[in-house]
Short mmCIF file of C-alpha atoms in Angstrom, two decimals:
data_model
loop_
_atom_site.label_atom_id
_atom_site.label_comp_id
_atom_site.label_asym_id
_atom_site.label_seq_id
_atom_site.Cartn_x
_atom_site.Cartn_y
_atom_site.Cartn_z
CA MET A 1 70.02 140.11 -42.64
CA LYS A 2 72.17 141.83 -40.84
CA VAL A 3 71.32 144.60 -38.93
CA SER A 4 72.54 148.23 -39.64
CA ASN A 5 74.18 150.75 -36.98
CA HIS A 6 71.31 153.43 -37.93
CA SER A 7 68.33 150.83 -37.27
CA PHE A 8 70.11 150.42 -33.28
CA TRP A 9 69.18 154.33 -33.07
CA GLU A 10 65.92 153.97 -34.69
CA ARG A 11 65.33 151.40 -31.42
CA GLY A 12 66.31 153.79 -29.29
CA VAL A 13 68.72 151.02 -27.81
CA ASP A 14 71.13 153.39 -24.79
CA THR A 15 74.27 153.66 -27.11
CA VAL A 16 76.54 154.10 -23.51
CA GLU A 17 79.94 152.79 -23.42
CA GLY A 18 78.00 150.76 -20.44
CA ILE A 19 77.40 147.08 -22.38
CA ILE A 20 81.48 146.70 -22.35
CA ALA A 21 84.41 148.72 -21.84
CA VAL A 22 87.57 147.07 -21.81
CA GLN A 23 90.57 150.45 -21.38
CA ASN A 24 94.27 149.40 -21.99
CA VAL A 25 93.98 145.89 -19.80
CA SER A 26 96.73 144.00 -19.95
CA LYS A 27 97.16 139.97 -18.71
CA HIS A 28 100.35 138.25 -17.53
CA PHE A 29 101.12 134.94 -16.01
CA GLY A 30 104.87 135.44 -14.71
CA ASP A 31 106.92 136.61 -17.44
CA HIS A 32 104.57 135.56 -19.85
CA VAL A 33 101.87 138.53 -21.67
CA VAL A 34 98.95 137.32 -23.03
CA ILE A 35 97.08 140.40 -23.59
CA ASN A 36 99.15 143.65 -24.10
CA ASP A 37 97.50 147.09 -24.07
CA LEU A 38 94.40 145.99 -25.41
CA SER A 39 90.95 148.18 -25.14
CA LEU A 40 87.53 147.12 -26.75
CA THR A 41 83.99 148.84 -25.93
CA MET A 42 79.89 147.98 -27.02
CA GLY A 43 78.20 150.22 -27.07
CA ARG A 44 74.93 148.78 -28.22
CA PRO A 45 73.43 145.33 -29.15
CA GLU A 46 75.56 143.31 -31.86
CA ILE A 47 77.35 140.48 -32.35
CA PHE A 48 81.05 141.72 -31.80
CA GLY A 49 83.37 138.86 -32.62
CA LEU A 50 86.65 137.73 -31.79
CA LEU A 51 88.82 136.59 -34.22
CA GLY A 52 92.21 134.92 -34.01
CA PRO A 53 94.33 132.15 -33.68
CA SER A 54 94.63 129.73 -30.68
CA GLY A 55 96.66 131.39 -28.21
CA SER A 56 96.70 134.83 -29.02
CA GLY A 57 94.48 135.50 -26.09
CA LYS A 58 91.34 135.42 -26.81
CA THR A 59 90.16 132.81 -24.29
CA THR A 60 91.97 135.13 -21.12
CA LEU A 61 90.21 138.56 -22.68
CA VAL A 62 86.47 137.31 -22.63
CA LYS A 63 87.24 135.55 -19.29
CA MET A 64 88.04 138.72 -18.11
CA ILE A 65 84.92 140.10 -19.45
CA ALA A 66 83.03 137.10 -18.03
CA GLY A 67 84.63 138.04 -14.48
CA ILE A 68 86.19 134.26 -14.06
CA ASP A 69 89.58 136.56 -14.18
CA ALA A 70 91.04 139.74 -13.66
CA PRO A 71 93.88 142.49 -15.61
CA SER A 72 96.89 142.46 -14.31
CA SER A 73 96.51 146.09 -15.44
CA GLY A 74 93.80 148.02 -17.10
CA THR A 75 90.07 148.10 -16.74
CA VAL A 76 87.38 146.10 -17.43
CA SER A 77 83.58 147.06 -16.80
CA VAL A 78 80.12 145.63 -18.40
CA PHE A 79 76.97 147.64 -17.79
CA GLY A 80 78.86 150.77 -16.42
CA GLU A 81 79.90 148.40 -13.38
CA GLY A 82 83.66 147.08 -12.85
CA MET A 83 84.66 143.96 -13.23
CA PRO A 84 84.68 140.93 -11.43
CA ASN A 85 81.61 142.16 -10.41
CA LEU A 86 78.73 138.85 -8.25
CA LYS A 87 75.86 140.95 -8.83
CA LEU A 88 76.50 141.42 -12.30
CA MET A 89 76.44 137.45 -12.93
CA GLY A 90 72.07 137.27 -13.57
CA GLN A 91 72.68 139.31 -16.89
CA ILE A 92 76.02 137.61 -17.89
CA GLY A 93 75.26 134.10 -20.02
CA TYR A 94 79.14 132.93 -19.95
CA MET A 95 79.70 129.69 -22.61
CA ALA A 96 82.96 128.61 -21.83
CA GLN A 97 85.64 127.19 -24.18
CA ALA A 98 85.23 123.86 -21.93
CA ASP A 99 81.94 122.09 -20.93
CA ALA A 100 81.33 122.59 -17.88
CA LEU A 101 78.70 119.95 -16.87
CA TYR A 102 77.54 117.14 -14.68
CA GLU A 103 78.46 113.69 -16.73
CA GLU A 104 76.59 111.61 -14.43
CA LEU A 105 73.12 113.90 -14.43
CA THR A 106 70.73 113.88 -17.26
CA ALA A 107 70.61 116.93 -19.29
CA LYS A 108 67.21 118.19 -17.85
CA GLU A 109 69.05 117.73 -13.79
CA ASN A 110 71.74 120.28 -15.93
CA LEU A 111 69.34 122.24 -16.98
CA GLU A 112 67.51 122.22 -13.42
CA PHE A 113 70.87 122.78 -11.89
CA PHE A 114 71.75 125.85 -13.45
CA ALA A 115 68.22 127.09 -13.03
CA SER A 116 68.10 127.16 -9.47
CA LEU A 117 71.45 128.79 -9.56
CA TYR A 118 70.03 131.91 -11.88
CA GLY A 119 67.27 132.33 -9.49
CA LEU A 120 63.97 131.00 -12.01
CA ASN A 121 61.09 130.53 -10.31
CA GLN A 122 60.03 126.12 -10.82
CA THR A 123 56.88 127.92 -13.78
CA LYS A 124 59.78 130.11 -15.53
CA ARG A 125 61.91 127.18 -14.92
CA GLN A 126 60.21 124.60 -16.63
CA LYS A 127 59.16 127.22 -19.70
CA ARG A 128 62.68 127.90 -20.27
CA ILE A 129 63.78 124.43 -20.20
CA VAL A 130 61.86 123.44 -23.23
CA GLU A 131 62.51 127.44 -25.08
CA VAL A 132 66.51 126.28 -25.22
CA MET A 133 66.33 122.86 -25.39
CA GLU A 134 63.92 123.11 -28.98
CA MET A 135 66.54 126.24 -29.52
CA VAL A 136 69.52 123.90 -29.82
CA SER A 137 67.74 120.95 -31.09
CA LEU A 138 68.08 118.53 -28.49
CA LYS A 139 64.61 118.75 -26.96
CA SER A 140 64.08 114.79 -27.64
CA ASP A 141 67.56 114.25 -25.47
CA LEU A 142 66.28 116.04 -22.32
CA LYS A 143 66.36 112.63 -20.50
CA LYS A 144 69.37 111.29 -21.63
CA MET A 145 72.60 111.02 -19.33
CA VAL A 146 75.44 113.96 -20.43
CA LYS A 147 77.88 111.22 -20.17
CA ASP A 148 76.46 109.49 -23.50
CA TYR A 149 76.45 112.81 -25.27
CA SER A 150 78.78 113.29 -28.01
CA GLY A 151 80.93 116.51 -28.10
CA GLY A 152 78.25 118.67 -30.57
CA MET A 153 75.97 117.53 -28.06
CA LYS A 154 77.37 118.70 -25.08
CA ARG A 155 78.54 121.77 -26.72
CA ARG A 156 74.98 122.55 -27.48
CA LEU A 157 73.72 122.16 -23.88
CA SER A 158 76.51 124.37 -22.86
CA LEU A 159 74.93 127.23 -25.22
CA ALA A 160 71.22 126.34 -23.82
CA ILE A 161 72.63 126.57 -20.01
CA ALA A 162 73.94 130.02 -21.36
CA LEU A 163 70.81 131.09 -22.59
CA LEU A 164 67.87 130.10 -19.63
CA HIS A 165 68.11 132.98 -18.11
CA GLU A 166 67.66 135.11 -20.85
CA PRO A 167 70.93 137.60 -19.77
CA LYS A 168 71.56 140.89 -22.04
CA LEU A 169 74.92 139.87 -22.43
CA LEU A 170 76.18 136.27 -23.99
CA ILE A 171 79.71 135.70 -23.95
CA LEU A 172 80.74 132.51 -26.11
CA ASP A 173 83.81 131.26 -26.21
CA GLU A 174 83.66 128.81 -29.86
CA PRO A 175 80.19 128.23 -29.00
CA THR A 176 80.02 125.74 -32.52
CA VAL A 177 83.07 123.36 -32.35
CA GLY A 178 82.17 120.79 -33.64
CA ILE A 179 78.40 121.17 -34.50
CA ASP A 180 77.62 120.15 -38.16
CA PRO A 181 76.86 122.97 -40.52
CA VAL A 182 73.63 122.90 -40.74
CA LEU A 183 73.00 123.43 -37.30
CA ARG A 184 75.51 126.22 -36.94
CA LYS A 185 73.86 127.92 -39.51
CA THR A 186 70.54 127.49 -37.32
CA ILE A 187 72.42 128.99 -34.03
CA TRP A 188 73.53 131.46 -35.64
CA ASP A 189 70.24 132.73 -37.17
CA LYS A 190 69.14 132.69 -33.04
CA PHE A 191 72.14 134.56 -32.29
CA GLU A 192 71.27 136.98 -34.92
CA SER A 193 67.20 137.22 -33.59
CA LEU A 194 68.64 137.60 -29.93
CA ARG A 195 70.57 140.41 -30.86
CA ASP A 196 67.47 142.18 -32.65
CA ASN A 197 65.33 141.80 -29.43
CA GLY A 198 68.54 144.00 -27.13
CA THR A 199 71.01 141.23 -26.18
CA ALA A 200 74.37 142.10 -26.63
CA ILE A 201 76.47 138.90 -28.15
CA LEU A 202 80.39 138.71 -27.54
CA VAL A 203 81.89 135.33 -29.42
CA THR A 204 84.93 133.96 -30.26
CA THR A 205 85.66 132.18 -33.34
CA HIS A 206 88.45 130.97 -35.69
CA VAL A 207 85.26 129.93 -38.37
CA MET A 208 85.72 132.33 -41.61
CA ASP A 209 81.84 132.45 -42.78
CA GLU A 210 80.48 132.38 -38.60
CA ALA A 211 82.89 135.70 -38.58
CA GLU A 212 80.77 137.49 -41.41
CA ARG A 213 77.82 136.96 -40.09
CA CYS A 214 79.38 139.29 -36.86
CA ASP A 215 78.48 143.03 -36.73
CA ARG A 216 81.73 143.89 -35.71
CA LEU A 217 84.78 142.08 -35.77
CA GLY A 218 88.48 142.42 -33.78
CA LEU A 219 91.40 140.50 -34.86
CA ILE A 220 93.45 139.45 -32.27
CA ARG A 221 97.25 138.37 -32.02
CA ASP A 222 99.32 137.97 -29.87
CA GLY A 223 97.25 139.36 -27.39
CA LYS A 224 96.85 142.88 -29.23
CA MET A 225 94.26 144.16 -30.87
CA ILE A 226 95.28 145.14 -34.22
CA ALA A 227 91.97 146.20 -35.85
CA THR A 228 88.34 146.98 -34.96
CA GLY A 229 85.41 147.28 -37.72
CA GLU A 230 82.48 145.76 -40.07
CA PRO A 231 84.16 142.26 -41.78
CA GLY A 232 82.97 144.69 -44.94
CA GLN A 233 85.02 147.45 -44.28
CA LEU A 234 88.17 145.51 -42.68
CA LYS A 235 88.26 143.83 -45.93
CA ARG A 236 87.85 147.44 -47.99
CA GLU A 237 90.53 148.68 -46.14
CA THR A 238 93.25 145.75 -46.49
CA ASN A 239 91.34 145.66 -50.86
CA SER A 240 91.00 142.15 -49.80
CA SER A 241 88.46 139.84 -50.96
CA THR A 242 88.46 137.12 -47.05
CA ILE A 243 88.48 138.42 -43.82
CA GLU A 244 91.11 135.84 -43.74
CA GLU A 245 92.87 138.20 -46.10
CA ALA A 246 92.12 140.90 -44.18
CA PHE A 247 93.51 139.38 -41.12
CA LEU A 248 96.28 138.29 -43.02
CA PHE A 249 97.24 142.13 -43.79
CA TYR A 250 96.80 143.77 -40.49
CA GLY A 251 98.90 140.81 -38.71
CA GLY A 252 101.86 141.39 -41.87
CA ALA A 253 105.23 142.56 -40.74
CA GLY A 254 104.98 145.05 -43.04
CA HIS A 255 101.71 146.64 -41.74
CA GLU A 256 101.85 149.18 -38.98
CA ASN A 257 99.87 148.23 -35.86
#
């Protein structure tokens, strides 16, 4: 069940502009403009989905928000601090589109390594390893070599690593690619539970049923944010029955951006 904006206020969550604030950001590589004067804010814990086709700039944007890359112009801040900012890494969980795993190690050894980077003590480390692997249904594969994991299992392990240190902000780039529909639903149920308990989640997706489960969406095309709003709002404003139809409307040649 989707949580209304009103319920966030009732729980007294701080609604400053400081979870994520992207202001007039552009990013170019040589003459190629990837992000063009884009702005977005997240002021309270929610699931904010970035929806757009391949090459629209979603991954470049989340890398800048995660502090992995810097904008060519404009500003990016997280929790009121300018990014990149190493001291915020302990508050951010980042899952890249490409799995960054040590294939010659077991899943448990990968988790142990990343837990040590996050500074988790031994007791906390073991507890969280079990919790996150249960969350992604991989507990029975803890001692398996990562090179023997399927593509979908690697995505789930990458998600478990991003969750290890209980970050305040989760940044997830196409987290469910290659994961079967039943498990994908379970993972999204967990995202909603995390959101309800105060974790802010920024997720990129091209899956329409996932977009429907987001509290708000940002529609990106050619490096520009062409619309933002709740899924139902975007459909109502465009007289659309699906998010895909709404996206096509906002990106259409006849629509004023």
